[in-house]
Amino acid sequence: MTDTPNFDFPKATITEQNLNELDKLPVHWVQTEHELYQLIDEIDGVDVVALDTEFIKRTTYYPILALAQVNTGKAIYLVDAPKLDLTEFWEALIEVPTMVWYACGEDLGIFYLLAKCPALTNVFDVQIGVAYLTGKMQAGYSQAVSEILGIEVDKGESQSNWLTRPLTSHQERYAANDVRYLLALYQAVQDELIKRQVLDCAIEDSHHYARELHQIQNQADDTLYLDLLAPIYNRRQIGVLQQLTQWREALARATNEPKTFVIGKQALREIVLEMPDNIKQLARTTINRAALRRYGEEIVRIIRQVKATSEDNLPPLPPPTYHSKDKPFKNPLNDIIQAYELKHHIPANLLLKNRWVNELLVVAAYDGDIETLSPELLGYRKALVVDEILPLLKEYKAHILQVFAQPVYEP
């Protein structure tokens, strides 16, 4: 019988000499064009670099890149982003065989915004690797460094003003430490992933994540509403949601302010549900008073316009959502996932994330094309999906269709 997988943090052996070498990595500021080209030359000569960014995005639509940290294995570089044209820097990073990040979501968003490149295929997110080893999806960098390398990292400057110059010595040390231990952590995580024979899975998911972030960064304004859909919305409400999110995005971009400054998420939901067609009704929502004064008439105009739109020109309803608490397939599905977890030493919560389950129920119920599933389900998980999960769910087809046919009420 297969042993139960061990999903504890692995412990890497860091000798005092290794630790001294890490702590003594030189830190160089990159503030001139000459220094930047020296760094680019060094990046061109290595196979792996570790990266992080510091940015400000509290009162603007566009994030302001304040600092890029690079560990080439030879030295740590703090790139003074506001001073430099980083076009060739981004190009060098795109060409390096492996870029190592930790929790790269916001970092890659900025990368794609500034580099204007296709989806990256050289990204390894160590947080994803840690998740494959521990089952912990959101383990932070300092926790991973502490648990795996036995090194404590101070995270006290995460909310600093990174645009101030000069940085304090504490800010500089914090910024450097964000990449100082990242290559060593990557190596330790990679070694353990190889030992458990799941490195390719972690690499695949890193690439999927990088592509997903590229899609988000380049999403068309008229599709932004899809991320905010609720199963209780009818087509006319979805039409209002689509038009308001598109208008809000364009306005926030033009004024360079966060879109929540225009309409917050809760107020947007209330507007979509209530469909107010005059200022008095709109004022009963939680839209902030300044936004009501500035944009109220335009919001009401958009709602009236959608109300007058013919049914044929409204957005379609999304795929149905399984909303019943009765899930007769739940236990047998869990059995399949747990058996795969035991056999392949992959945590169950990585094999089948909650956001994928409804997709699978829709395909099973309507005999849909599996190629419409999320790309993550069509990589190494595909055999599991096709050979085991979908055949199981199809046994419950009548029940799933019955649930899909039931109206969804607002809780």
PDB file of N, CA, C and O in Angstrom, residues 266-267 270-271 274-289 292:
ATOM      1  N   GLN A 266     -19.019  46.900  -3.709  1.00  0.00           N
ATOM      2  CA  GLN A 266     -20.325  46.735  -3.067  1.00  0.00           C
ATOM      3  C   GLN A 266     -21.368  47.639  -3.708  1.00  0.00           C
ATOM      4  O   GLN A 266     -22.498  47.215  -3.990  1.00  0.00           O
ATOM      5  N   ALA A 267     -20.995  48.888  -3.961  1.00  0.00           N
ATOM      6  CA  ALA A 267     -21.940  49.812  -4.599  1.00  0.00           C
ATOM      7  C   ALA A 267     -22.301  49.338  -6.001  1.00  0.00           C
ATOM      8  O   ALA A 267     -23.468  49.425  -6.421  1.00  0.00           O
ATOM      9  N   GLU A 270     -24.869  46.625  -5.709  1.00  0.00           N
ATOM     10  CA  GLU A 270     -26.176  47.183  -5.362  1.00  0.00           C
ATOM     11  C   GLU A 270     -26.836  47.844  -6.570  1.00  0.00           C
ATOM     12  O   GLU A 270     -28.040  47.695  -6.790  1.00  0.00           O
ATOM     13  N   ILE A 271     -26.059  48.567  -7.347  1.00  0.00           N
ATOM     14  CA  ILE A 271     -26.599  49.239  -8.531  1.00  0.00           C
ATOM     15  C   ILE A 271     -27.122  48.217  -9.529  1.00  0.00           C
ATOM     16  O   ILE A 271     -28.209  48.378 -10.105  1.00  0.00           O
ATOM     17  N   GLU A 274     -30.398  46.729  -8.065  1.00  0.00           N
ATOM     18  CA  GLU A 274     -31.536  47.647  -7.911  1.00  0.00           C
ATOM     19  C   GLU A 274     -31.885  48.368  -9.213  1.00  0.00           C
ATOM     20  O   GLU A 274     -33.016  48.841  -9.378  1.00  0.00           O
ATOM     21  N   MET A 275     -30.923  48.519 -10.118  1.00  0.00           N
ATOM     22  CA  MET A 275     -31.131  49.201 -11.405  1.00  0.00           C
ATOM     23  C   MET A 275     -31.762  50.593 -11.218  1.00  0.00           C
ATOM     24  O   MET A 275     -32.787  50.914 -11.837  1.00  0.00           O
ATOM     25  N   PRO A 276     -31.212  51.448 -10.386  1.00  0.00           N
ATOM     26  CA  PRO A 276     -31.808  52.779 -10.168  1.00  0.00           C
ATOM     27  C   PRO A 276     -31.764  53.623 -11.441  1.00  0.00           C
ATOM     28  O   PRO A 276     -30.732  53.671 -12.109  1.00  0.00           O
ATOM     29  N   ASP A 277     -32.884  54.269 -11.768  1.00  0.00           N
ATOM     30  CA  ASP A 277     -32.872  55.071 -12.992  1.00  0.00           C
ATOM     31  C   ASP A 277     -33.116  56.547 -12.711  1.00  0.00           C
ATOM     32  O   ASP A 277     -33.542  57.302 -13.587  1.00  0.00           O
ATOM     33  N   ASN A 278     -32.808  56.970 -11.470  1.00  0.00           N
ATOM     34  CA  ASN A 278     -32.755  58.391 -11.158  1.00  0.00           C
ATOM     35  C   ASN A 278     -31.776  58.595 -10.002  1.00  0.00           C
ATOM     36  O   ASN A 278     -31.399  57.649  -9.312  1.00  0.00           O
ATOM     37  N   ILE A 279     -31.365  59.828  -9.793  1.00  0.00           N
ATOM     38  CA  ILE A 279     -30.338  60.128  -8.806  1.00  0.00           C
ATOM     39  C   ILE A 279     -30.801  59.775  -7.395  1.00  0.00           C
ATOM     40  O   ILE A 279     -30.013  59.283  -6.573  1.00  0.00           O
ATOM     41  N   LYS A 280     -32.072  60.011  -7.103  1.00  0.00           N
ATOM     42  CA  LYS A 280     -32.598  59.733  -5.766  1.00  0.00           C
ATOM     43  C   LYS A 280     -32.448  58.243  -5.426  1.00  0.00           C
ATOM     44  O   LYS A 280     -32.033  57.876  -4.329  1.00  0.00           O
ATOM     45  N   GLN A 281     -32.795  57.379  -6.385  1.00  0.00           N
ATOM     46  CA  GLN A 281     -32.655  55.936  -6.156  1.00  0.00           C
ATOM     47  C   GLN A 281     -31.173  55.543  -6.062  1.00  0.00           C
ATOM     48  O   GLN A 281     -30.797  54.718  -5.237  1.00  0.00           O
ATOM     49  N   LEU A 282     -30.346  56.146  -6.919  1.00  0.00           N
ATOM     50  CA  LEU A 282     -28.918  55.838  -6.882  1.00  0.00           C
ATOM     51  C   LEU A 282     -28.306  56.223  -5.544  1.00  0.00           C
ATOM     52  O   LEU A 282     -27.424  55.526  -5.026  1.00  0.00           O
ATOM     53  N   ALA A 283     -28.778  57.306  -4.947  1.00  0.00           N
ATOM     54  CA  ALA A 283     -28.244  57.777  -3.672  1.00  0.00           C
ATOM     55  C   ALA A 283     -28.539  56.813  -2.526  1.00  0.00           C
ATOM     56  O   ALA A 283     -27.900  56.905  -1.465  1.00  0.00           O
ATOM     57  N   ARG A 284     -29.474  55.904  -2.715  1.00  0.00           N
ATOM     58  CA  ARG A 284     -29.785  54.923  -1.660  1.00  0.00           C
ATOM     59  C   ARG A 284     -28.766  53.786  -1.607  1.00  0.00           C
ATOM     60  O   ARG A 284     -28.768  52.991  -0.680  1.00  0.00           O
ATOM     61  N   THR A 285     -27.914  53.704  -2.618  1.00  0.00           N
ATOM     62  CA  THR A 285     -26.841  52.693  -2.595  1.00  0.00           C
ATOM     63  C   THR A 285     -25.662  53.236  -1.791  1.00  0.00           C
ATOM     64  O   THR A 285     -25.667  54.380  -1.328  1.00  0.00           O
ATOM     65  N   THR A 286     -24.638  52.427  -1.658  1.00  0.00           N
ATOM     66  CA  THR A 286     -23.459  52.838  -0.876  1.00  0.00           C
ATOM     67  C   THR A 286     -22.410  53.539  -1.733  1.00  0.00           C
ATOM     68  O   THR A 286     -21.262  53.686  -1.297  1.00  0.00           O
ATOM     69  N   ILE A 287     -22.789  53.992  -2.931  1.00  0.00           N
ATOM     70  CA  ILE A 287     -21.845  54.758  -3.733  1.00  0.00           C
ATOM     71  C   ILE A 287     -21.404  55.987  -2.927  1.00  0.00           C
ATOM     72  O   ILE A 287     -22.219  56.613  -2.243  1.00  0.00           O
ATOM     73  N   ASN A 288     -20.110  56.311  -2.963  1.00  0.00           N
ATOM     74  CA  ASN A 288     -19.649  57.442  -2.145  1.00  0.00           C
ATOM     75  C   ASN A 288     -20.202  58.754  -2.704  1.00  0.00           C
ATOM     76  O   ASN A 288     -20.474  58.884  -3.894  1.00  0.00           O
ATOM     77  N   ARG A 289     -20.357  59.705  -1.802  1.00  0.00           N
ATOM     78  CA  ARG A 289     -21.058  60.944  -2.142  1.00  0.00           C
ATOM     79  C   ARG A 289     -20.325  61.731  -3.237  1.00  0.00           C
ATOM     80  O   ARG A 289     -20.952  62.365  -4.091  1.00  0.00           O
ATOM     81  N   LEU A 292     -21.098  60.153  -6.465  1.00  0.00           N
ATOM     82  CA  LEU A 292     -22.492  60.421  -6.818  1.00  0.00           C
ATOM     83  C   LEU A 292     -22.628  61.801  -7.452  1.00  0.00           C
ATOM     84  O   LEU A 292     -23.317  61.964  -8.475  1.00  0.00           O
TER      85      LEU A 292
END
